[in-house]
PDB file of C-alpha atoms and ligand atoms in Angstrom:
ATOM      1  CA  MET D  19       0.005  -0.218   0.388  1.00  0.00           C
ATOM      2  CA  LYS D  20       1.278   3.273  -0.917  1.00  0.00           C
ATOM      3  CA  LYS D  21       2.071   5.602   2.064  1.00  0.00           C
ATOM      4  CA  ASP D  22       1.809   9.164   2.444  1.00  0.00           C
ATOM      5  CA  PHE D  23       3.589  12.057   5.169  1.00  0.00           C
ATOM      6  CA  LEU D  24       1.042  14.698   5.399  1.00  0.00           C
ATOM      7  CA  ALA D  25       1.850  14.864   9.212  1.00  0.00           C
ATOM      8  CA  PHE D  26       3.450  13.179  11.841  1.00  0.00           C
ATOM      9  CA  THR D  27       0.699  10.744  12.398  1.00  0.00           C
ATOM     10  CA  ASP D  28       1.430   9.135   9.238  1.00  0.00           C
ATOM     11  CA  ILE D  29       4.746   7.560  10.624  1.00  0.00           C
ATOM     12  CA  ASP D  30       5.618   5.522  14.050  1.00  0.00           C
ATOM     13  CA  GLU D  31       8.437   5.891  15.994  1.00  0.00           C
ATOM     14  CA  HIS D  32      10.316   3.388  14.751  1.00  0.00           C
ATOM     15  CA  GLU D  33       9.865   4.561  10.995  1.00  0.00           C
ATOM     16  CA  LEU D  34      10.874   8.110  12.190  1.00  0.00           C
ATOM     17  CA  GLU D  35      14.127   6.138  13.829  1.00  0.00           C
ATOM     18  CA  SER D  36      15.203   4.646  10.585  1.00  0.00           C
ATOM     19  CA  ILE D  37      14.484   8.026   8.102  1.00  0.00           C
ATOM     20  CA  ILE D  38      16.921   9.925  10.453  1.00  0.00           C
ATOM     21  CA  ALA D  39      19.320   6.994  10.554  1.00  0.00           C
ATOM     22  CA  ASP D  40      19.124   6.783   6.417  1.00  0.00           C
ATOM     23  CA  ALA D  41      19.348  10.696   6.511  1.00  0.00           C
ATOM     24  CA  VAL D  42      22.568  10.702   8.305  1.00  0.00           C
ATOM     25  CA  ARG D  43      24.142   7.530   5.994  1.00  0.00           C
ATOM     26  CA  LEU D  44      22.883   9.768   2.983  1.00  0.00           C
ATOM     27  CA  LYS D  45      24.539  12.520   4.271  1.00  0.00           C
ATOM     28  CA  HIS D  46      27.697  11.057   4.942  1.00  0.00           C
ATOM     29  CA  LEU D  47      27.576   9.342   0.926  1.00  0.00           C
ATOM     30  CA  LYS D  48      27.024  12.793  -0.335  1.00  0.00           C
ATOM     31  CA  SER D  49      29.728  14.428   2.061  1.00  0.00           C
ATOM     32  CA  ALA D  50      32.453  11.574   0.302  1.00  0.00           C
ATOM     33  CA  GLY D  51      31.434  11.952  -3.263  1.00  0.00           C
ATOM     34  CA  THR D  52      29.722   8.292  -3.261  1.00  0.00           C
ATOM     35  CA  ALA D  53      27.191   7.816  -5.746  1.00  0.00           C
ATOM     36  CA  HIS D  54      24.164   6.729  -4.283  1.00  0.00           C
ATOM     37  CA  GLU D  55      21.710   6.737  -7.126  1.00  0.00           C
ATOM     38  CA  LEU D  56      18.593   4.611  -5.054  1.00  0.00           C
ATOM     39  CA  LEU D  57      15.845   6.227  -7.232  1.00  0.00           C
ATOM     40  CA  ARG D  58      17.257   6.314 -10.760  1.00  0.00           C
ATOM     41  CA  GLY D  59      14.666   6.611 -13.082  1.00  0.00           C
ATOM     42  CA  LYS D  60      12.271   8.109 -10.654  1.00  0.00           C
ATOM     43  CA  SER D  61      10.280  11.265 -11.397  1.00  0.00           C
ATOM     44  CA  LEU D  62       8.843  13.578  -8.514  1.00  0.00           C
ATOM     45  CA  ALA D  63       6.006  15.840  -9.304  1.00  0.00           C
ATOM     46  CA  MET D  64       6.316  19.217  -6.777  1.00  0.00           C
ATOM     47  CA  ILE D  65       3.105  21.404  -6.705  1.00  0.00           C
ATOM     48  CA  PHE D  66       4.046  25.030  -4.954  1.00  0.00           C
ATOM     49  CA  GLU D  67       0.994  27.225  -4.445  1.00  0.00           C
ATOM     50  CA  LYS D  68       3.136  29.407  -2.251  1.00  0.00           C
ATOM     51  CA  ALA D  69       6.828  30.592  -2.813  1.00  0.00           C
ATOM     52  CA  SER D  70       9.763  28.537  -1.329  1.00  0.00           C
ATOM     53  CA  THR D  71      13.213  28.330  -1.262  1.00  0.00           C
ATOM     54  CA  ARG D  72      14.482  25.502   0.837  1.00  0.00           C
ATOM     55  CA  THR D  73      11.600  23.113   0.120  1.00  0.00           C
ATOM     56  CA  ARG D  74      11.767  23.606  -3.701  1.00  0.00           C
ATOM     57  CA  VAL D  75      15.474  23.322  -3.993  1.00  0.00           C
ATOM     58  CA  SER D  76      15.701  20.433  -1.229  1.00  0.00           C
ATOM     59  CA  PHE D  77      13.441  18.569  -2.959  1.00  0.00           C
ATOM     60  CA  GLU D  78      15.034  19.153  -6.700  1.00  0.00           C
ATOM     61  CA  VAL D  79      18.485  18.432  -5.662  1.00  0.00           C
ATOM     62  CA  GLY D  80      17.445  15.622  -3.574  1.00  0.00           C
ATOM     63  CA  MET D  81      15.836  14.204  -6.531  1.00  0.00           C
ATOM     64  CA  THR D  82      18.893  14.528  -8.601  1.00  0.00           C
ATOM     65  CA  ASP D  83      21.410  13.400  -6.452  1.00  0.00           C
ATOM     66  CA  LEU D  84      19.300  10.059  -6.025  1.00  0.00           C
ATOM     67  CA  GLY D  85      19.406   9.549  -9.723  1.00  0.00           C
ATOM     68  CA  GLY D  86      16.084  10.318 -10.267  1.00  0.00           C
ATOM     69  CA  HIS D  87      13.931  13.730 -11.383  1.00  0.00           C
ATOM     70  CA  ALA D  88      12.235  16.355 -10.321  1.00  0.00           C
ATOM     71  CA  LEU D  89       9.030  18.671 -11.725  1.00  0.00           C
ATOM     72  CA  PHE D  90       8.282  21.861 -10.649  1.00  0.00           C
ATOM     73  CA  LEU D  91       4.696  22.661 -11.139  1.00  0.00           C
ATOM     74  CA  ASN D  92       3.024  26.092 -11.022  1.00  0.00           C
ATOM     75  CA  PRO D  93      -0.771  25.774 -10.150  1.00  0.00           C
ATOM     76  CA  GLN D  94      -0.818  29.099 -12.425  1.00  0.00           C
ATOM     77  CA  ASP D  95       0.572  26.772 -15.278  1.00  0.00           C
ATOM     78  CA  LEU D  96      -1.135  23.832 -14.432  1.00  0.00           C
ATOM     79  CA  GLN D  97      -4.928  23.232 -15.363  1.00  0.00           C
ATOM     80  CA  LEU D  98      -6.005  23.175 -11.449  1.00  0.00           C
ATOM     81  CA  GLY D  99      -5.316  27.162 -12.044  1.00  0.00           C
ATOM     82  CA  ARG D 100      -8.467  27.321 -14.042  1.00  0.00           C
ATOM     83  CA  GLY D 101     -10.501  24.931 -12.142  1.00  0.00           C
ATOM     84  CA  GLU D 102      -9.511  21.491 -12.769  1.00  0.00           C
ATOM     85  CA  GLU D 103     -10.603  19.626  -9.581  1.00  0.00           C
ATOM     86  CA  VAL D 104      -7.712  18.429  -7.147  1.00  0.00           C
ATOM     87  CA  ARG D 105      -8.988  14.843  -7.366  1.00  0.00           C
ATOM     88  CA  ASP D 106      -8.636  14.802 -11.396  1.00  0.00           C
ATOM     89  CA  THR D 107      -5.285  16.153 -10.966  1.00  0.00           C
ATOM     90  CA  ALA D 108      -4.227  13.713  -8.468  1.00  0.00           C
ATOM     91  CA  ARG D 109      -5.305  10.829 -10.474  1.00  0.00           C
ATOM     92  CA  ALA D 110      -3.919  12.302 -13.952  1.00  0.00           C
ATOM     93  CA  LEU D 111      -0.500  12.658 -12.110  1.00  0.00           C
ATOM     94  CA  ALA D 112      -0.239   9.726 -10.316  1.00  0.00           C
ATOM     95  CA  ARG D 113      -0.093   7.522 -13.688  1.00  0.00           C
ATOM     96  CA  TYR D 114       3.188   9.742 -14.545  1.00  0.00           C
ATOM     97  CA  VAL D 115       5.290  10.514 -11.569  1.00  0.00           C
ATOM     98  CA  ASP D 116       6.440   8.005  -8.631  1.00  0.00           C
ATOM     99  CA  ALA D 117       5.389  10.583  -6.037  1.00  0.00           C
ATOM    100  CA  VAL D 118       4.170  14.034  -5.433  1.00  0.00           C
ATOM    101  CA  MET D 119       5.125  17.028  -2.816  1.00  0.00           C
ATOM    102  CA  ILE D 120       2.498  19.577  -2.420  1.00  0.00           C
ATOM    103  CA  ARG D 121       2.677  22.736  -0.796  1.00  0.00           C
ATOM    104  CA  ALA D 122      -0.669  24.482  -0.748  1.00  0.00           C
ATOM    105  CA  TYR D 123      -2.567  27.091   1.195  1.00  0.00           C
ATOM    106  CA  ARG D 124      -5.478  24.662   2.245  1.00  0.00           C
ATOM    107  CA  HIS D 125      -4.639  21.244   4.326  1.00  0.00           C
ATOM    108  CA  ALA D 126      -7.679  19.793   2.810  1.00  0.00           C
ATOM    109  CA  ASN D 127      -6.919  19.993  -0.382  1.00  0.00           C
ATOM    110  CA  VAL D 128      -3.459  18.035   0.575  1.00  0.00           C
ATOM    111  CA  GLU D 129      -5.494  15.215   2.642  1.00  0.00           C
ATOM    112  CA  GLU D 130      -8.107  15.266  -0.949  1.00  0.00           C
ATOM    113  CA  PHE D 131      -4.909  15.188  -2.923  1.00  0.00           C
ATOM    114  CA  ALA D 132      -3.463  12.349  -1.150  1.00  0.00           C
ATOM    115  CA  ARG D 133      -6.791  10.454  -0.881  1.00  0.00           C
ATOM    116  CA  TYR D 134      -7.233   9.963  -4.777  1.00  0.00           C
ATOM    117  CA  SER D 135      -3.499   9.839  -5.620  1.00  0.00           C
ATOM    118  CA  THR D 136      -2.284   6.302  -6.216  1.00  0.00           C
ATOM    119  CA  VAL D 137       1.394   7.120  -5.583  1.00  0.00           C
ATOM    120  CA  PRO D 138       2.749   8.967  -2.173  1.00  0.00           C
ATOM    121  CA  VAL D 139       2.084  12.212  -1.483  1.00  0.00           C
ATOM    122  CA  ILE D 140       4.331  14.247   0.594  1.00  0.00           C
ATOM    123  CA  ASN D 141       3.132  17.748   2.451  1.00  0.00           C
ATOM    124  CA  GLY D 142       5.909  20.609   1.376  1.00  0.00           C
ATOM    125  CA  LEU D 143       3.784  22.688   3.741  1.00  0.00           C
ATOM    126  CA  SER D 144      -0.133  23.765   3.921  1.00  0.00           C
ATOM    127  CA  ASP D 145      -1.712  26.132   6.749  1.00  0.00           C
ATOM    128  CA  ALA D 146      -1.600  23.197   9.022  1.00  0.00           C
ATOM    129  CA  GLN D 147       1.360  21.574   9.237  1.00  0.00           C
ATOM    130  CA  HIS D 148       4.884  21.389   8.227  1.00  0.00           C
ATOM    131  CA  PRO D 149       6.173  17.916   8.560  1.00  0.00           C
ATOM    132  CA  CYS D 150       9.379  17.859   6.164  1.00  0.00           C
ATOM    133  CA  GLN D 151      10.617  20.749   8.308  1.00  0.00           C
ATOM    134  CA  VAL D 152      10.321  19.461  11.295  1.00  0.00           C
ATOM    135  CA  LEU D 153      11.663  15.910  10.103  1.00  0.00           C
ATOM    136  CA  ALA D 154      14.626  17.826   9.456  1.00  0.00           C
ATOM    137  CA  ASP D 155      15.201  19.685  12.344  1.00  0.00           C
ATOM    138  CA  ILE D 156      14.703  16.321  14.472  1.00  0.00           C
ATOM    139  CA  MET D 157      17.758  15.304  12.472  1.00  0.00           C
ATOM    140  CA  THR D 158      19.582  18.095  13.384  1.00  0.00           C
ATOM    141  CA  LEU D 159      18.778  17.960  17.207  1.00  0.00           C
ATOM    142  CA  THR D 160      19.811  14.096  16.678  1.00  0.00           C
ATOM    143  CA  GLU D 161      23.329  14.961  15.104  1.00  0.00           C
ATOM    144  CA  ARG D 162      24.253  17.490  18.380  1.00  0.00           C
ATOM    145  CA  PHE D 163      22.080  15.259  20.956  1.00  0.00           C
ATOM    146  CA  GLY D 164      21.852  11.462  19.987  1.00  0.00           C
ATOM    147  CA  ASP D 165      18.883  10.805  22.262  1.00  0.00           C
ATOM    148  CA  LEU D 166      15.837  13.240  22.003  1.00  0.00           C
ATOM    149  CA  ARG D 167      14.132  11.583  24.747  1.00  0.00           C
ATOM    150  CA  ASP D 168      13.115  14.377  27.366  1.00  0.00           C
ATOM    151  CA  LEU D 169      14.733  17.477  25.761  1.00  0.00           C
ATOM    152  CA  ARG D 170      12.648  20.294  26.052  1.00  0.00           C
ATOM    153  CA  LEU D 171      11.984  22.949  23.175  1.00  0.00           C
ATOM    154  CA  ALA D 172      10.544  26.194  23.759  1.00  0.00           C
ATOM    155  CA  TRP D 173       8.479  27.032  21.065  1.00  0.00           C
ATOM    156  CA  VAL D 174       8.215  31.165  20.844  1.00  0.00           C
ATOM    157  CA  GLY D 175       5.640  33.234  19.122  1.00  0.00           C
ATOM    158  CA  ASP D 176       2.705  32.179  16.666  1.00  0.00           C
ATOM    159  CA  GLY D 177       1.655  28.753  17.256  1.00  0.00           C
ATOM    160  CA  ASN D 178       1.452  28.075  13.375  1.00  0.00           C
ATOM    161  CA  ASN D 179       1.869  25.199  10.864  1.00  0.00           C
ATOM    162  CA  VAL D 180       5.553  24.351  12.217  1.00  0.00           C
ATOM    163  CA  CYS D 181       4.717  24.533  15.742  1.00  0.00           C
ATOM    164  CA  ASN D 182       1.783  21.979  15.204  1.00  0.00           C
ATOM    165  CA  SER D 183       4.097  19.374  13.797  1.00  0.00           C
ATOM    166  CA  TRP D 184       6.215  19.918  16.738  1.00  0.00           C
ATOM    167  CA  ILE D 185       2.988  19.033  18.792  1.00  0.00           C
ATOM    168  CA  LEU D 186       2.605  16.079  16.500  1.00  0.00           C
ATOM    169  CA  SER D 187       5.928  14.753  16.585  1.00  0.00           C
ATOM    170  CA  SER D 188       6.532  14.656  20.198  1.00  0.00           C
ATOM    171  CA  SER D 189       4.666  11.545  20.483  1.00  0.00           C
ATOM    172  CA  LEU D 190       7.343   9.809  18.264  1.00  0.00           C
ATOM    173  CA  THR D 191      10.195  11.976  19.612  1.00  0.00           C
ATOM    174  CA  GLY D 192       9.603  11.819  23.616  1.00  0.00           C
ATOM    175  CA  MET D 193      10.510  15.545  23.478  1.00  0.00           C
ATOM    176  CA  GLU D 194       8.341  17.976  25.677  1.00  0.00           C
ATOM    177  CA  ILE D 195       7.236  20.711  23.583  1.00  0.00           C
ATOM    178  CA  VAL D 196       6.312  24.055  25.792  1.00  0.00           C
ATOM    179  CA  ILE D 197       4.809  26.793  23.591  1.00  0.00           C
ATOM    180  CA  ALA D 198       4.565  30.393  24.651  1.00  0.00           C
ATOM    181  CA  SER D 199       2.439  32.343  22.831  1.00  0.00           C
ATOM    182  CA  PRO D 200      -0.228  34.774  23.208  1.00  0.00           C
ATOM    183  CA  PRO D 201      -4.285  34.019  23.517  1.00  0.00           C
ATOM    184  CA  GLY D 202      -4.936  34.194  19.993  1.00  0.00           C
ATOM    185  CA  TYR D 203      -1.899  32.770  18.129  1.00  0.00           C
ATOM    186  CA  GLN D 204      -1.870  29.604  20.538  1.00  0.00           C
ATOM    187  CA  PRO D 205      -2.056  26.204  18.648  1.00  0.00           C
ATOM    188  CA  ASP D 206      -5.610  24.370  18.669  1.00  0.00           C
ATOM    189  CA  GLY D 207      -6.181  22.732  21.891  1.00  0.00           C
ATOM    190  CA  ARG D 208      -7.537  19.670  20.102  1.00  0.00           C
ATOM    191  CA  LEU D 209      -4.041  19.187  18.323  1.00  0.00           C
ATOM    192  CA  ILE D 210      -2.444  19.139  22.155  1.00  0.00           C
ATOM    193  CA  ASP D 211      -5.048  16.499  23.265  1.00  0.00           C
ATOM    194  CA  GLN D 212      -4.629  14.350  20.478  1.00  0.00           C
ATOM    195  CA  ALA D 213      -0.443  14.428  20.746  1.00  0.00           C
ATOM    196  CA  ARG D 214      -1.032  13.716  24.650  1.00  0.00           C
ATOM    197  CA  ALA D 215      -3.401  10.760  23.837  1.00  0.00           C
ATOM    198  CA  ALA D 216      -0.570   9.283  21.519  1.00  0.00           C
ATOM    199  CA  GLY D 217       1.749   9.856  24.551  1.00  0.00           C
ATOM    200  CA  GLY D 218       3.159  13.505  23.550  1.00  0.00           C
ATOM    201  CA  ARG D 219       3.896  16.001  25.884  1.00  0.00           C
ATOM    202  CA  ALA D 220       2.863  19.175  24.597  1.00  0.00           C
ATOM    203  CA  ARG D 221       1.683  22.213  26.837  1.00  0.00           C
ATOM    204  CA  VAL D 222       1.167  26.112  26.380  1.00  0.00           C
ATOM    205  CA  VAL D 223       2.023  28.952  28.068  1.00  0.00           C
ATOM    206  CA  THR D 224       1.805  32.887  27.775  1.00  0.00           C
ATOM    207  CA  ASP D 225       5.383  34.199  29.233  1.00  0.00           C
ATOM    208  CA  PRO D 226       8.161  33.288  26.931  1.00  0.00           C
ATOM    209  CA  GLU D 227      10.674  33.376  30.112  1.00  0.00           C
ATOM    210  CA  GLU D 228       8.584  30.856  31.305  1.00  0.00           C
ATOM    211  CA  ALA D 229       8.902  28.651  28.764  1.00  0.00           C
ATOM    212  CA  VAL D 230      12.894  29.061  27.586  1.00  0.00           C
ATOM    213  CA  ARG D 231      13.453  28.928  31.631  1.00  0.00           C
ATOM    214  CA  ASP D 232      14.404  25.118  31.530  1.00  0.00           C
ATOM    215  CA  ALA D 233      14.594  24.775  27.893  1.00  0.00           C
ATOM    216  CA  ASP D 234      17.050  23.048  25.855  1.00  0.00           C
ATOM    217  CA  ILE D 235      16.107  24.389  22.622  1.00  0.00           C
ATOM    218  CA  LEU D 236      14.343  27.777  21.484  1.00  0.00           C
ATOM    219  CA  TYR D 237      12.474  27.630  18.512  1.00  0.00           C
ATOM    220  CA  THR D 238      10.835  30.148  16.549  1.00  0.00           C
ATOM    221  CA  ASP D 239       9.000  31.078  13.409  1.00  0.00           C
ATOM    222  CA  ILE D 240       7.781  34.507  11.331  1.00  0.00           C
ATOM    223  CA  TRP D 241       4.761  36.115  12.401  1.00  0.00           C
ATOM    224  CA  VAL D 242       3.461  36.500   9.398  1.00  0.00           C
ATOM    225  CA  SER D 243       2.810  33.321   7.856  1.00  0.00           C
ATOM    226  CA  MET D 244       2.453  32.880   3.894  1.00  0.00           C
ATOM    227  CA  GLY D 245      -1.745  33.468   3.866  1.00  0.00           C
ATOM    228  CA  ASP D 246      -1.647  35.648   6.839  1.00  0.00           C
ATOM    229  CA  GLU D 247      -0.537  38.808   5.135  1.00  0.00           C
ATOM    230  CA  GLU D 248      -3.452  40.858   5.321  1.00  0.00           C
ATOM    231  CA  GLU D 249      -3.430  40.307   9.273  1.00  0.00           C
ATOM    232  CA  ARG D 250       0.208  41.860   9.656  1.00  0.00           C
ATOM    233  CA  ALA D 251      -0.313  44.786  11.848  1.00  0.00           C
ATOM    234  CA  GLU D 252      -2.429  43.420  14.140  1.00  0.00           C
ATOM    235  CA  ARG D 253       0.154  40.189  14.399  1.00  0.00           C
ATOM    236  CA  LEU D 254       3.157  42.408  14.996  1.00  0.00           C
ATOM    237  CA  LYS D 255       0.930  43.997  17.624  1.00  0.00           C
ATOM    238  CA  ALA D 256      -0.155  40.655  19.419  1.00  0.00           C
ATOM    239  CA  LEU D 257       3.635  39.178  18.993  1.00  0.00           C
ATOM    240  CA  ARG D 258       5.597  42.124  19.730  1.00  0.00           C
ATOM    241  CA  HIS D 259       6.807  40.808  22.921  1.00  0.00           C
ATOM    242  CA  TYR D 260       7.633  37.382  21.581  1.00  0.00           C
ATOM    243  CA  THR D 261      11.009  37.918  20.316  1.00  0.00           C
ATOM    244  CA  ILE D 262      14.116  35.651  20.501  1.00  0.00           C
ATOM    245  CA  ASP D 263      16.513  38.054  21.489  1.00  0.00           C
ATOM    246  CA  THR D 264      19.946  38.185  23.762  1.00  0.00           C
ATOM    247  CA  ARG D 265      17.703  39.221  26.733  1.00  0.00           C
ATOM    248  CA  LEU D 266      15.372  36.302  26.662  1.00  0.00           C
ATOM    249  CA  LEU D 267      18.163  33.654  25.515  1.00  0.00           C
ATOM    250  CA  ALA D 268      19.797  34.723  28.974  1.00  0.00           C
ATOM    251  CA  GLN D 269      16.867  33.767  30.612  1.00  0.00           C
ATOM    252  CA  ALA D 270      17.488  30.039  28.989  1.00  0.00           C
ATOM    253  CA  PRO D 271      19.917  27.574  30.445  1.00  0.00           C
ATOM    254  CA  PRO D 272      23.676  28.517  28.549  1.00  0.00           C
ATOM    255  CA  GLY D 273      24.008  25.785  26.379  1.00  0.00           C
ATOM    256  CA  ALA D 274      20.547  25.997  24.986  1.00  0.00           C
ATOM    257  CA  LEU D 275      20.429  25.824  20.927  1.00  0.00           C
ATOM    258  CA  VAL D 276      18.282  28.596  18.626  1.00  0.00           C
ATOM    259  CA  MET D 277      16.619  27.404  15.970  1.00  0.00           C
ATOM    260  CA  HIS D 278      14.375  28.807  12.786  1.00  0.00           C
ATOM    261  CA  CYS D 279      12.953  27.386   9.940  1.00  0.00           C
ATOM    262  CA  LEU D 280      13.522  30.318   7.976  1.00  0.00           C
ATOM    263  CA  PRO D 281      12.875  32.601   6.071  1.00  0.00           C
ATOM    264  CA  ALA D 282      13.426  34.821   9.175  1.00  0.00           C
ATOM    265  CA  HIS D 283      12.241  38.235   9.613  1.00  0.00           C
ATOM    266  CA  ARG D 284      14.930  39.850  11.661  1.00  0.00           C
ATOM    267  CA  GLY D 285      14.060  42.301  14.166  1.00  0.00           C
ATOM    268  CA  GLU D 286      10.569  40.609  14.497  1.00  0.00           C
ATOM    269  CA  GLU D 287      10.481  37.331  15.866  1.00  0.00           C
ATOM    270  CA  ILE D 288      14.345  36.961  16.449  1.00  0.00           C
ATOM    271  CA  THR D 289      17.151  39.183  16.597  1.00  0.00           C
ATOM    272  CA  ASP D 290      20.052  39.691  14.202  1.00  0.00           C
ATOM    273  CA  GLU D 291      22.273  39.245  16.664  1.00  0.00           C
ATOM    274  CA  VAL D 292      20.638  35.724  18.286  1.00  0.00           C
ATOM    275  CA  MET D 293      20.532  34.415  14.908  1.00  0.00           C
ATOM    276  CA  GLU D 294      24.066  35.163  13.782  1.00  0.00           C
ATOM    277  CA  GLY D 295      25.041  34.371  17.165  1.00  0.00           C
ATOM    278  CA  PRO D 296      26.932  30.776  18.747  1.00  0.00           C
ATOM    279  CA  GLN D 297      23.663  29.211  19.720  1.00  0.00           C
ATOM    280  CA  SER D 298      21.813  29.326  16.652  1.00  0.00           C
ATOM    281  CA  ILE D 299      21.902  26.069  14.485  1.00  0.00           C
ATOM    282  CA  VAL D 300      19.734  27.607  11.584  1.00  0.00           C
ATOM    283  CA  TRP D 301      21.958  26.594   8.888  1.00  0.00           C
ATOM    284  CA  ASP D 302      22.130  23.229   9.933  1.00  0.00           C
ATOM    285  CA  GLN D 303      18.621  22.928   9.976  1.00  0.00           C
ATOM    286  CA  ALA D 304      18.451  24.426   6.430  1.00  0.00           C
ATOM    287  CA  GLU D 305      20.838  21.713   5.032  1.00  0.00           C
ATOM    288  CA  ASN D 306      19.156  18.953   6.617  1.00  0.00           C
ATOM    289  CA  ARG D 307      16.209  19.479   4.719  1.00  0.00           C
ATOM    290  CA  LEU D 308      18.254  17.863   1.821  1.00  0.00           C
ATOM    291  CA  HIS D 309      19.321  14.951   3.622  1.00  0.00           C
ATOM    292  CA  ALA D 310      15.881  14.076   5.493  1.00  0.00           C
ATOM    293  CA  GLN D 311      13.661  14.294   2.436  1.00  0.00           C
ATOM    294  CA  LYS D 312      16.247  12.196   0.599  1.00  0.00           C
ATOM    295  CA  ALA D 313      15.653   9.516   3.056  1.00  0.00           C
ATOM    296  CA  LEU D 314      12.016  10.260   3.044  1.00  0.00           C
ATOM    297  CA  LEU D 315      11.698   9.948  -0.767  1.00  0.00           C
ATOM    298  CA  VAL D 316      13.776   6.570  -0.747  1.00  0.00           C
ATOM    299  CA  ARG D 317      11.226   5.132   1.639  1.00  0.00           C
ATOM    300  CA  MET D 318       8.103   5.972   0.099  1.00  0.00           C
ATOM    301  CA  ILE D 319       9.137   5.338  -3.427  1.00  0.00           C
ATOM    302  CA  ALA D 320      11.419   2.629  -3.156  1.00  0.00           C
ATOM    303  CA  GLY D 321      10.159   0.863   0.253  1.00  0.00           C
ATOM    304  CA  ASP D 322      12.366  -0.041   3.169  1.00  0.00           C
ATOM    305  CA  ILE D 323      15.773  -0.940   1.245  1.00  0.00           C
ATOM    306  CA  PRO D 324      19.093  -0.522   2.788  1.00  0.00           C
ATOM    307  CA  ILE D 325      21.229   2.528   2.119  1.00  0.00           C
ATOM    308  CA  PRO D 326      24.533   1.435   1.655  1.00  0.00           C
TER     309      PRO D 326
HETATM  310  N1  LIG Q  11      11.452  26.189   5.859  1.00  0.00           N
HETATM  311  C1  LIG Q  11      11.418  26.244   4.765  1.00  0.00           C
HETATM  312  O1  LIG Q  11      10.375  25.706   4.316  1.00  0.00           O
HETATM  313  O2  LIG Q  11      11.786  27.238   3.735  1.00  0.00           O
HETATM  314  P1  LIG Q  11      10.882  27.329   2.184  1.00  0.00           P
HETATM  315  O3  LIG Q  11       9.668  28.168   2.722  1.00  0.00           O
HETATM  316  O4  LIG Q  11      11.870  28.244   1.628  1.00  0.00           O
HETATM  317  O5  LIG Q  11      10.842  26.378   1.681  1.00  0.00           O
HETATM  318  N1  LIG Q  12       5.056  29.194   9.010  1.00  0.00           N
HETATM  319  C1  LIG Q  12       5.587  29.780   7.596  1.00  0.00           C
HETATM  320  C2  LIG Q  12       6.933  28.836   7.438  1.00  0.00           C
HETATM  321  C3  LIG Q  12       7.523  29.208   6.581  1.00  0.00           C
HETATM  322  C4  LIG Q  12       8.143  28.193   5.818  1.00  0.00           C
HETATM  323  C5  LIG Q  12       4.411  29.895   6.857  1.00  0.00           C
HETATM  324  O1  LIG Q  12       3.725  28.980   6.647  1.00  0.00           O
HETATM  325  O2  LIG Q  12       4.761  30.834   5.947  1.00  0.00           O
END
């Protein structure tokens, strides 16, 4: 049966562990210059309803590294942009390609695409989830800490799609996610309940200092996500006390790491000083999108094959 990756509920703890282990192997193979064309002759369709730098380039380069091919598809150039239904596009594309990655405004559209596609579908970001980002972040933390169980991640700012993926991943990693957001910008309580029911640990506070006090990792993301542009002024006002700056970082334990999925708006959710500072690991996160997604693609397209 084909497997999709729309959210962390699509994989279990063992699958996560083996994707991360494969990602680390693929990273070593690439840096050693060893060919690893595990997806030779395979094609990935990539549909982007929204802008992207990292997701687009890492998936495209990832397929090339693996001996396959990626097609960048802009909905404006597809019949989708002229009203062809998602379910019809999904069924037609599945007759040509081996997997589809889709970045969409509405998570429901990603789910509908996956329901009708006969090939695996990967969520490259929706309004609700950004699982590929958090997959790469889990790889980055695994490289740093080895075992993630009992690490505490403080999410500071908007309780958005990336935050939601952290919440759902907590039942697989054993990490505790403490979210500091103002009222109105907190993640949906039902998602927290869902993660807890699966054995995860996530809780919401309003005070950023309380969240970072015992945190191993501080994480933030832009305050105005794609699709939220009309709310810019009110978001900047509501979130103005949630910047990760040197003052907030000083409240965290000395070795705490700072993460950001990027793109960043320096001076809003994070200061230039913190982003460029020694505790920031944002570029490792960006790099690991490539390796983690390659491992995901191999698993979804070729199945559970050994990586040399
Ligand atoms: N973090 C991330 O998904 O970046 P892009 O929007 O550039 O793909
Ligand atoms: N929350 C951001 C993430 C960008 C990678 C957005 O949805 O725009």
